[in-house]
XYZ file of C-alpha atoms in Angstrom:
558
model
C 5.323 -15.319 -10.953
C 8.542 -13.337 -9.807
C 9.376 -15.686 -7.091
C 8.463 -19.152 -6.107
C 8.815 -21.019 -2.523
C 8.965 -24.329 -2.318
C 9.528 -26.729 0.859
C 11.596 -24.337 2.529
C 12.831 -26.113 6.140
C 14.274 -24.298 8.271
C 15.581 -25.293 12.436
C 17.301 -23.681 14.655
C 19.180 -25.212 16.577
C 16.370 -28.804 16.912
C 13.835 -25.917 16.762
C 11.626 -26.126 13.676
C 10.945 -22.607 12.867
C 9.634 -22.955 9.047
C 8.528 -25.998 7.936
C 7.096 -27.382 4.232
C 6.774 -23.418 3.571
C 5.082 -22.761 -0.209
C 4.301 -19.792 -1.508
C 5.272 -17.786 -4.378
C 4.789 -12.841 -5.579
C 3.352 -12.057 -8.464
C 4.180 -9.235 -10.454
C 2.796 -6.433 -8.742
C 1.028 -7.915 -6.015
C 0.911 -5.967 -2.833
C 1.165 -8.866 0.519
C 1.235 -8.566 4.387
C 3.511 -11.368 6.078
C 1.726 -11.921 9.373
C 2.029 -13.712 12.492
C 2.911 -13.507 16.245
C 6.897 -12.127 17.247
C 8.913 -15.446 17.173
C 7.090 -17.152 14.360
C 9.549 -16.692 11.687
C 8.866 -13.749 9.666
C 11.959 -12.242 9.333
C 13.561 -15.790 8.807
C 11.480 -16.063 5.836
C 11.702 -12.952 4.414
C 16.301 -12.883 5.316
C 15.854 -16.469 3.123
C 13.922 -15.202 -0.259
C 16.053 -12.328 0.108
C 18.866 -14.728 -0.074
C 20.528 -13.250 3.224
C 19.763 -16.034 5.193
C 19.987 -19.873 4.646
C 17.362 -22.682 4.905
C 17.966 -26.509 6.353
C 15.886 -28.099 2.817
C 13.252 -26.730 -0.203
C 14.233 -24.610 -3.074
C 13.380 -21.019 -3.985
C 13.500 -20.232 -7.515
C 13.207 -16.379 -9.304
C 12.371 -14.634 -12.292
C 15.947 -13.709 -13.739
C 17.715 -10.708 -13.304
C 14.917 -9.609 -10.877
C 15.506 -6.892 -8.490
C 15.331 -7.235 -5.082
C 15.121 -4.552 -2.629
C 15.450 -5.658 1.264
C 14.589 -3.779 4.152
C 15.642 -5.075 6.905
C 13.576 -3.491 10.415
C 16.876 -1.203 11.535
C 18.510 -1.641 8.567
C 20.201 1.894 8.582
C 22.496 3.137 6.654
C 26.300 4.334 7.311
C 27.675 7.607 5.033
C 29.375 10.314 4.944
C 27.279 11.673 2.727
C 24.421 14.421 2.603
C 20.646 13.391 2.738
C 20.477 15.138 -0.656
C 23.769 13.019 -2.206
C 22.699 9.740 -0.754
C 18.855 9.612 -2.444
C 20.936 10.746 -5.514
C 23.211 8.273 -5.893
C 20.691 6.524 -6.626
C 20.584 7.718 -10.433
C 24.315 6.876 -10.971
C 23.516 5.534 -13.911
C 21.188 8.937 -15.065
C 24.022 11.229 -13.822
C 26.072 9.787 -16.397
C 23.777 9.573 -18.902
C 23.129 13.199 -17.896
C 27.346 15.111 -17.759
C 26.920 12.670 -21.742
C 24.654 15.092 -22.400
C 26.180 18.180 -21.387
C 29.271 16.925 -23.339
C 27.645 16.829 -26.783
C 25.995 19.919 -25.942
C 29.380 21.624 -25.868
C 30.598 20.005 -28.554
C 27.830 21.287 -30.195
C 28.637 25.018 -29.517
C 31.967 24.164 -30.660
C 30.898 24.800 -34.067
C 32.465 22.088 -35.715
C 29.911 21.159 -38.451
C 31.287 18.783 -39.952
C 30.782 16.952 -36.516
C 27.233 18.330 -35.708
C 25.161 16.215 -37.838
C 26.622 12.994 -36.217
C 26.752 14.268 -32.435
C 23.125 16.122 -33.057
C 22.193 12.809 -33.861
C 23.413 10.919 -30.982
C 22.157 13.779 -28.381
C 19.120 13.219 -30.193
C 19.343 9.505 -29.410
C 20.778 10.273 -25.493
C 18.121 13.008 -24.480
C 15.534 10.192 -25.690
C 16.651 7.442 -23.155
C 17.878 9.797 -20.617
C 13.602 11.200 -20.844
C 12.398 7.495 -20.859
C 13.980 6.363 -17.530
C 12.827 9.452 -16.124
C 16.026 11.507 -15.882
C 13.747 15.322 -16.223
C 12.402 14.079 -13.273
C 14.988 12.968 -11.260
C 15.547 16.082 -8.863
C 11.624 15.954 -8.313
C 10.956 12.724 -7.454
C 14.657 13.229 -4.935
C 12.613 16.102 -3.174
C 9.287 15.080 -2.979
C 11.296 11.875 -1.276
C 12.502 13.366 1.061
C 10.121 15.784 2.203
C 7.663 13.045 2.070
C 9.676 10.565 3.975
C 10.010 13.461 7.284
C 13.393 14.903 5.528
C 11.690 18.087 4.293
C 13.162 20.133 6.567
C 16.799 19.466 7.438
C 19.425 21.204 6.585
C 21.137 20.727 3.213
C 24.619 20.123 4.845
C 22.485 17.703 7.157
C 24.652 14.208 6.704
C 24.122 11.071 6.883
C 26.262 9.847 9.772
C 24.063 13.019 12.104
C 21.141 11.575 11.810
C 19.497 8.767 14.892
C 19.062 5.017 14.105
C 15.457 5.227 12.977
C 16.229 8.094 11.244
C 18.820 5.980 8.972
C 16.358 3.571 8.914
C 14.023 5.827 7.308
C 16.438 7.128 4.400
C 17.080 3.679 4.075
C 13.778 2.930 3.223
C 13.181 6.784 0.906
C 16.723 4.898 -1.082
C 14.827 1.686 -1.502
C 11.693 3.671 -2.859
C 13.818 5.830 -5.112
C 15.095 2.353 -6.662
C 11.960 0.957 -7.771
C 12.824 -3.329 -7.584
C 10.965 -5.676 -9.403
C 10.069 -6.981 -5.560
C 10.154 -4.578 -2.411
C 10.205 -6.752 0.778
C 10.021 -4.488 3.575
C 10.451 -5.267 7.480
C 8.254 -3.301 10.400
C 8.724 -0.604 7.880
C 6.144 1.637 9.412
C 8.084 2.078 12.667
C 9.501 5.719 13.733
C 7.202 6.911 11.189
C 4.759 10.051 12.339
C 1.289 10.080 11.102
C 1.760 11.967 8.516
C 4.535 10.516 6.861
C 2.595 7.096 7.089
C -0.149 8.604 5.605
C 2.551 8.848 2.585
C 4.107 6.071 2.403
C 0.634 4.360 1.814
C 0.269 6.185 -0.721
C 3.077 6.593 -2.643
C 2.765 2.621 -2.165
C -0.596 1.962 -2.931
C 0.503 3.081 -6.233
C 3.563 1.089 -6.312
C 4.348 -0.099 -9.486
C 6.989 -3.252 -8.416
C 5.535 -5.775 -5.992
C 5.305 -5.648 -2.156
C 6.076 -8.186 0.370
C 6.039 -6.496 4.553
C 5.626 -7.643 7.298
C 4.094 -5.339 9.836
C 1.392 -5.094 12.845
C -0.011 -1.925 11.576
C -3.200 -3.112 11.402
C -4.539 0.626 9.418
C -1.458 0.395 7.138
C -1.751 -3.589 5.628
C -5.504 -2.506 5.293
C -5.040 0.988 3.109
C -1.708 -1.772 0.954
C -1.946 -5.174 1.108
C -4.809 -7.570 -0.900
C -2.805 -10.574 0.478
C -2.143 -12.067 3.569
C 0.855 -14.982 4.051
C 0.320 -15.900 8.030
C 2.925 -18.031 9.712
C 0.857 -20.095 12.356
C 3.166 -22.120 14.423
C 5.940 -23.103 11.754
C 3.170 -23.367 8.548
C 1.832 -20.704 5.988
C -1.716 -19.631 4.901
C -2.715 -17.445 2.298
C -5.631 -15.611 2.335
C -6.908 -12.800 0.192
C -7.845 -9.394 1.001
C -6.986 -6.816 3.278
C -6.176 -7.517 7.004
C -9.683 -6.554 7.864
C -10.486 -9.433 5.503
C -7.836 -11.606 6.724
C -9.259 -11.393 10.427
C -13.161 -12.690 8.874
C -11.282 -15.562 6.438
C -9.367 -16.649 9.151
C -12.888 -17.180 11.959
C -14.520 -18.526 9.051
C -12.017 -21.377 8.189
C -11.902 -21.737 11.459
C -15.428 -22.286 12.123
C -15.913 -24.916 9.732
C -12.915 -26.910 10.013
C -14.114 -27.386 13.544
C -17.477 -27.632 12.526
C -16.544 -30.294 10.037
C -13.472 -32.309 13.226
C -17.003 -32.246 15.276
C -18.842 -34.035 12.494
C -16.994 -36.675 11.998
C -16.227 -37.777 15.424
C -20.083 -38.535 16.426
C -19.881 -40.524 12.886
C -17.173 -42.207 14.673
C -18.681 -42.339 17.994
C -21.758 -44.296 15.629
C -19.843 -46.331 13.757
C -17.881 -47.616 16.535
C -21.026 -47.950 18.832
C -22.767 -50.444 15.675
C -19.567 -52.177 15.758
C -18.748 -52.545 18.869
C -22.531 -53.288 19.489
C -23.059 -55.816 16.598
C -19.978 -57.409 15.723
C -20.311 -60.766 17.486
C -23.645 -61.268 16.892
C -24.253 -64.074 14.120
C -27.252 -61.363 12.234
C -25.951 -58.616 12.227
C -21.751 -59.872 11.408
C -21.237 -58.663 8.378
C -23.089 -54.789 8.819
C -20.619 -54.692 11.307
C -17.561 -55.491 10.118
C -18.314 -53.693 7.116
C -18.675 -51.000 9.404
C -15.675 -51.771 10.405
C -13.488 -50.818 7.116
C -15.578 -48.005 6.981
C -14.231 -46.469 10.450
C -10.277 -48.324 8.523
C -10.672 -46.447 5.561
C -11.866 -43.070 6.780
C -9.092 -40.519 6.790
C -8.945 -38.854 10.016
C -9.783 -35.086 10.418
C -7.340 -33.269 13.092
C -9.339 -30.769 15.347
C -7.885 -27.074 14.374
C -6.098 -25.448 16.275
C -7.149 -22.252 16.989
C -5.511 -19.503 17.735
C -1.908 -19.699 20.120
C -1.913 -19.028 23.408
C -2.235 -15.041 23.736
C -1.527 -12.219 26.339
C -4.888 -11.397 29.366
C -4.378 -8.672 31.418
C -6.184 -6.295 32.873
C -5.652 -2.860 34.573
C -7.398 -1.703 37.972
C -7.504 1.097 40.277
C -6.972 0.632 44.025
C -9.072 4.527 44.774
C -10.905 6.731 42.449
C -9.852 10.573 41.453
C -11.083 13.301 41.133
C -12.878 15.030 38.866
C -10.354 17.293 37.391
C -7.184 15.260 37.323
C -4.885 17.911 35.986
C -4.769 20.718 34.987
C -1.239 22.064 32.978
C -0.387 25.681 32.165
C 1.993 27.277 30.225
C 4.551 24.559 29.303
C 7.850 25.315 28.556
C 11.141 23.516 27.533
C 13.996 23.821 25.530
C 16.516 21.495 24.944
C 20.963 23.366 24.490
C 18.620 26.675 24.043
C 16.557 24.672 21.159
C 12.721 25.003 21.789
C 11.522 21.920 22.013
C 7.690 22.868 22.766
C 5.750 25.931 24.486
C 2.433 27.668 24.942
C 1.384 24.021 26.825
C -1.930 24.358 28.190
C -3.152 20.986 29.030
C -6.483 19.666 30.640
C -7.195 16.344 31.255
C -11.138 15.137 33.848
C -11.194 11.192 35.517
C -12.274 9.234 32.407
C -10.607 10.672 30.001
C -9.014 8.921 26.296
C -6.917 11.364 25.278
C -4.481 10.578 22.615
C -1.510 12.639 22.206
C -0.306 13.125 18.466
C 1.648 15.618 16.443
C 4.905 15.138 13.827
C 8.335 13.502 14.589
C 10.171 16.078 16.561
C 7.603 18.421 18.267
C 8.186 16.939 21.520
C 5.664 14.818 22.817
C 8.038 12.425 24.015
C 9.263 15.127 25.994
C 5.980 16.453 27.184
C 5.409 13.397 28.971
C 8.538 13.339 30.715
C 7.453 16.947 32.559
C 4.236 15.672 33.020
C 5.286 12.400 35.489
C 8.192 14.413 36.366
C 10.776 12.933 35.095
C 12.262 16.236 33.708
C 11.506 19.653 34.545
C 10.046 22.697 32.926
C 11.551 25.307 31.953
C 8.372 27.998 32.560
C 4.961 26.290 33.605
C 2.763 24.569 36.376
C 1.462 21.212 36.708
C -1.402 20.529 38.622
C -2.499 16.809 39.379
C -5.856 16.525 40.967
C -6.862 14.643 44.496
C -6.567 10.470 44.213
C -3.885 10.960 41.548
C -2.232 7.943 41.114
C 0.244 7.707 38.316
C 1.731 5.138 35.932
C 3.816 5.794 32.675
C 4.831 3.954 29.966
C 8.168 5.019 28.814
C 8.782 3.370 24.845
C 12.765 3.331 25.381
C 12.137 1.309 28.913
C 14.494 3.081 30.124
C 13.285 1.237 34.015
C 14.383 -2.123 33.051
C 17.619 -3.432 35.065
C 19.198 -5.002 31.994
C 21.161 -6.942 34.354
C 17.889 -8.300 35.808
C 15.684 -11.782 34.801
C 12.261 -10.900 33.802
C 11.205 -11.975 37.471
C 13.883 -10.861 38.822
C 12.278 -7.356 37.683
C 8.900 -7.172 38.775
C 9.440 -9.542 42.943
C 12.476 -5.830 42.786
C 9.401 -3.891 42.405
C 6.469 -5.069 44.579
C 9.398 -7.267 46.835
C 5.602 -7.347 49.020
C 4.295 -9.579 46.345
C 4.502 -13.658 47.022
C 6.540 -15.111 44.040
C 3.421 -17.433 42.602
C 1.207 -14.079 41.985
C 4.358 -12.975 40.062
C 5.008 -15.678 37.915
C 0.848 -15.775 37.541
C 1.127 -12.393 36.211
C 4.034 -12.912 33.988
C 1.697 -16.176 32.334
C -0.975 -13.096 32.125
C 1.882 -11.828 29.255
C 2.973 -15.048 27.905
C 5.852 -15.422 30.016
C 5.935 -19.377 31.703
C 8.401 -22.052 32.979
C 12.103 -20.561 31.761
C 11.006 -17.699 30.142
C 10.736 -15.489 33.551
C 14.558 -16.959 33.800
C 15.674 -14.292 30.834
C 17.641 -11.443 31.290
C 16.344 -8.274 30.601
C 18.917 -7.604 28.027
C 17.999 -10.892 25.776
C 14.894 -9.982 25.474
C 13.435 -8.702 21.467
C 11.959 -5.691 21.715
C 8.219 -7.300 22.284
C 9.308 -8.887 24.887
C 10.463 -5.928 26.918
C 7.250 -3.443 26.034
C 5.430 -6.438 27.646
C 7.702 -6.886 30.498
C 7.067 -2.466 31.022
C 2.908 -3.757 30.933
C 3.378 -6.103 33.531
C 4.652 -3.605 35.949
C 2.377 -1.295 34.853
C -0.117 -3.659 35.423
C 0.558 -4.319 38.971
C 0.882 -0.501 39.911
C -2.791 -0.707 40.180
C -2.129 3.500 38.745
C -5.903 5.781 38.477
C -4.427 7.898 36.127
C -2.118 5.769 32.655
C 0.681 7.999 30.737
C 1.996 5.629 27.985
C 3.942 6.573 25.625
C 4.085 4.294 22.102
C 2.768 1.631 23.299
C 1.829 -0.708 20.922
C 5.761 0.129 19.656
C 6.772 -3.972 19.566
C 4.165 -5.401 20.059
C 2.787 -8.027 17.207
C -0.908 -7.816 16.462
C -1.797 -10.349 18.886
C -0.717 -8.141 22.108
C -2.398 -5.198 20.913
C -5.389 -6.086 21.125
C -5.349 -8.062 24.498
C -3.214 -4.539 24.929
C -6.870 -2.486 23.625
C -9.235 -5.216 25.529
C -7.460 -4.302 28.956
C -7.439 -0.710 28.715
C -11.185 -0.167 26.909
C -12.283 -2.111 30.590
C -9.529 0.201 32.751
C -11.796 2.620 35.055
C -9.565 5.620 35.394
C -7.767 8.022 33.292
C -5.491 7.882 29.870
C -3.083 9.976 28.312
C -1.369 8.289 25.652
C 1.295 9.288 21.963
C 0.382 6.963 19.606
C 0.944 6.618 16.140
C -1.256 3.880 15.440
C -4.185 4.942 13.527
C -6.308 1.836 14.183
C -5.407 1.676 17.942
C -6.065 5.909 18.204
C -9.729 5.492 16.689
C -10.206 2.582 19.053
C -9.017 4.052 22.445
C -9.568 7.596 22.209
C -12.431 10.149 22.693
C -9.951 12.838 22.418
C -7.662 14.348 20.395
C -4.950 16.583 21.093
C -2.767 17.436 18.890
C 0.441 19.413 18.949
C 2.066 21.811 17.498
C 4.675 24.685 17.727
C 2.097 26.782 19.360
C 0.871 24.729 21.929
C -2.201 22.003 21.600
C -4.997 22.084 19.921
C -8.533 19.999 20.848
C -10.326 17.474 19.215
C -13.873 15.477 20.286
C -13.248 12.168 18.854
C -11.448 9.446 17.551
C -8.520 9.537 15.133
C -11.254 9.312 12.060
C -13.716 12.353 14.034
C -10.532 14.534 13.765
C -9.207 13.693 10.618
C -12.865 14.333 9.206
C -13.359 17.471 11.481
C -9.514 18.611 10.032
C -10.790 18.171 6.061
C -14.000 20.880 7.078
C -11.589 23.276 8.464
C -9.311 22.667 5.418
C -12.337 23.335 2.882
C -13.005 26.419 5.327
C -10.118 27.970 4.462
C -10.117 27.308 1.331
C -13.941 28.681 0.267
C -13.051 32.312 3.032
C -9.826 32.548 0.734
C -11.925 32.251 -2.535
C -14.259 34.947 -1.372
C -11.532 37.108 -0.021
C -10.284 37.321 -3.685
C -13.561 37.581 -4.719
C -14.013 40.741 -3.242
C -10.441 41.744 -3.517
C -11.680 41.457 -7.278
C -15.149 43.198 -7.350
C -14.111 46.134 -5.022
C -12.263 48.277 -7.762
C -15.206 47.866 -10.253
C -17.855 48.963 -7.401
C -15.871 51.705 -6.798
C -15.591 53.240 -10.292
C -19.369 53.107 -10.129
């Protein structure tokens, strides 16, 4: 056992956040920590990491336990280059390497009296260096930079030049190289594109230490973890299996507890009825008293709480578009004379559910802004079809006024609606009572996302353009969004790195690359299968070409 929490309780003011939490993490375990936004997941992880106090309980941990903790926005601040920042992880190996160079110089100076002693020291040091993977150091740094999406960055790129998301990504890369006994990651999949996500999954599956991961990425949790800890209404429950298995087990557990509760309620009702009817009769009084004792001794089951209140909403349209929704031709855009994208050809038909994917920095979000008219294209044409009403969801929520309350934000956008209608809509997005008086500036990322979705819902747009709509949403809000979009009768174009969402929503995948857009029919799994087929065909073609080149001279000599 690496670490154990016993009866941990935590309050913020008078509000209980965690109550009597008991759990443990064993060597090599890979655990997902889930729960709704605000459940206390990050608080509990900070407590385990020693970065936050708690009101009562105990934390026990293995002697000399090495813990690596990455907060949601735990970016690095440094003047180092990216390479030097990661190289700093191996200070002890670099010192050993310097000693080896010194010993090599001493062996070369020709002092025969000292040679055998120096050679012995060098052999010992070299063996330690090998055991501690010193000879793999450079390859590991280069591999980590490439895997985490920094492979194409100029070598002189400094850490302070990175964006906030990139700094967090580099902090994760540095932690992975350190290989602590227990690695605790709070939303590590934020800011990662699909290739980097896939690489990280493979890396973490083979990670030698234990993992505790907070994530709302179901695909990621299914691929990496073997157990789930859920914090629900201040308490924690452990489930064996990945996220999909957790959902099944939790549903079965609820049904079982509900059945036991209902059966006990039936039994209680029968016993109470018997006691009430027979206690006064002399002939049955003793039996009634006996039943009453059974009732008094009975340990009453509580009705299982079931699911917490979830967001519930839908996207309606006022009118239908024509069959041809969008025709964009030869679109190009540059920023400070640097091309962002070029040669974009894009068509959408009524009812399409199109996913726009590609690596970070390829220009996906910029393309969406060009399509909705927020920024003009450098070159090309955009033609929207007849009766098109656009609804646009911006992942940065730049359309929200930080000085407004939640209620004001919607009411200012839709002043013709009655307050009761606005409050009803906000209730569907889990803003009720005093929540609607919160300032936008004080909201969490997930709360801002729900406000933006509420505004979008009221627009009744027949074409939705969504940029990373599942970012910052908890698992249950994601499911509500999926349900609403699956019932949506309009046309959908969205950017997402959430592969579960891509699989559930997309009927075509548009892969953006430096030369334009390549089209694939189907969802994300279909796209990946087609990509594998194309790789196999290319490899087979290359093999046949090589064989043809080898046999050509022989046939010519004949």
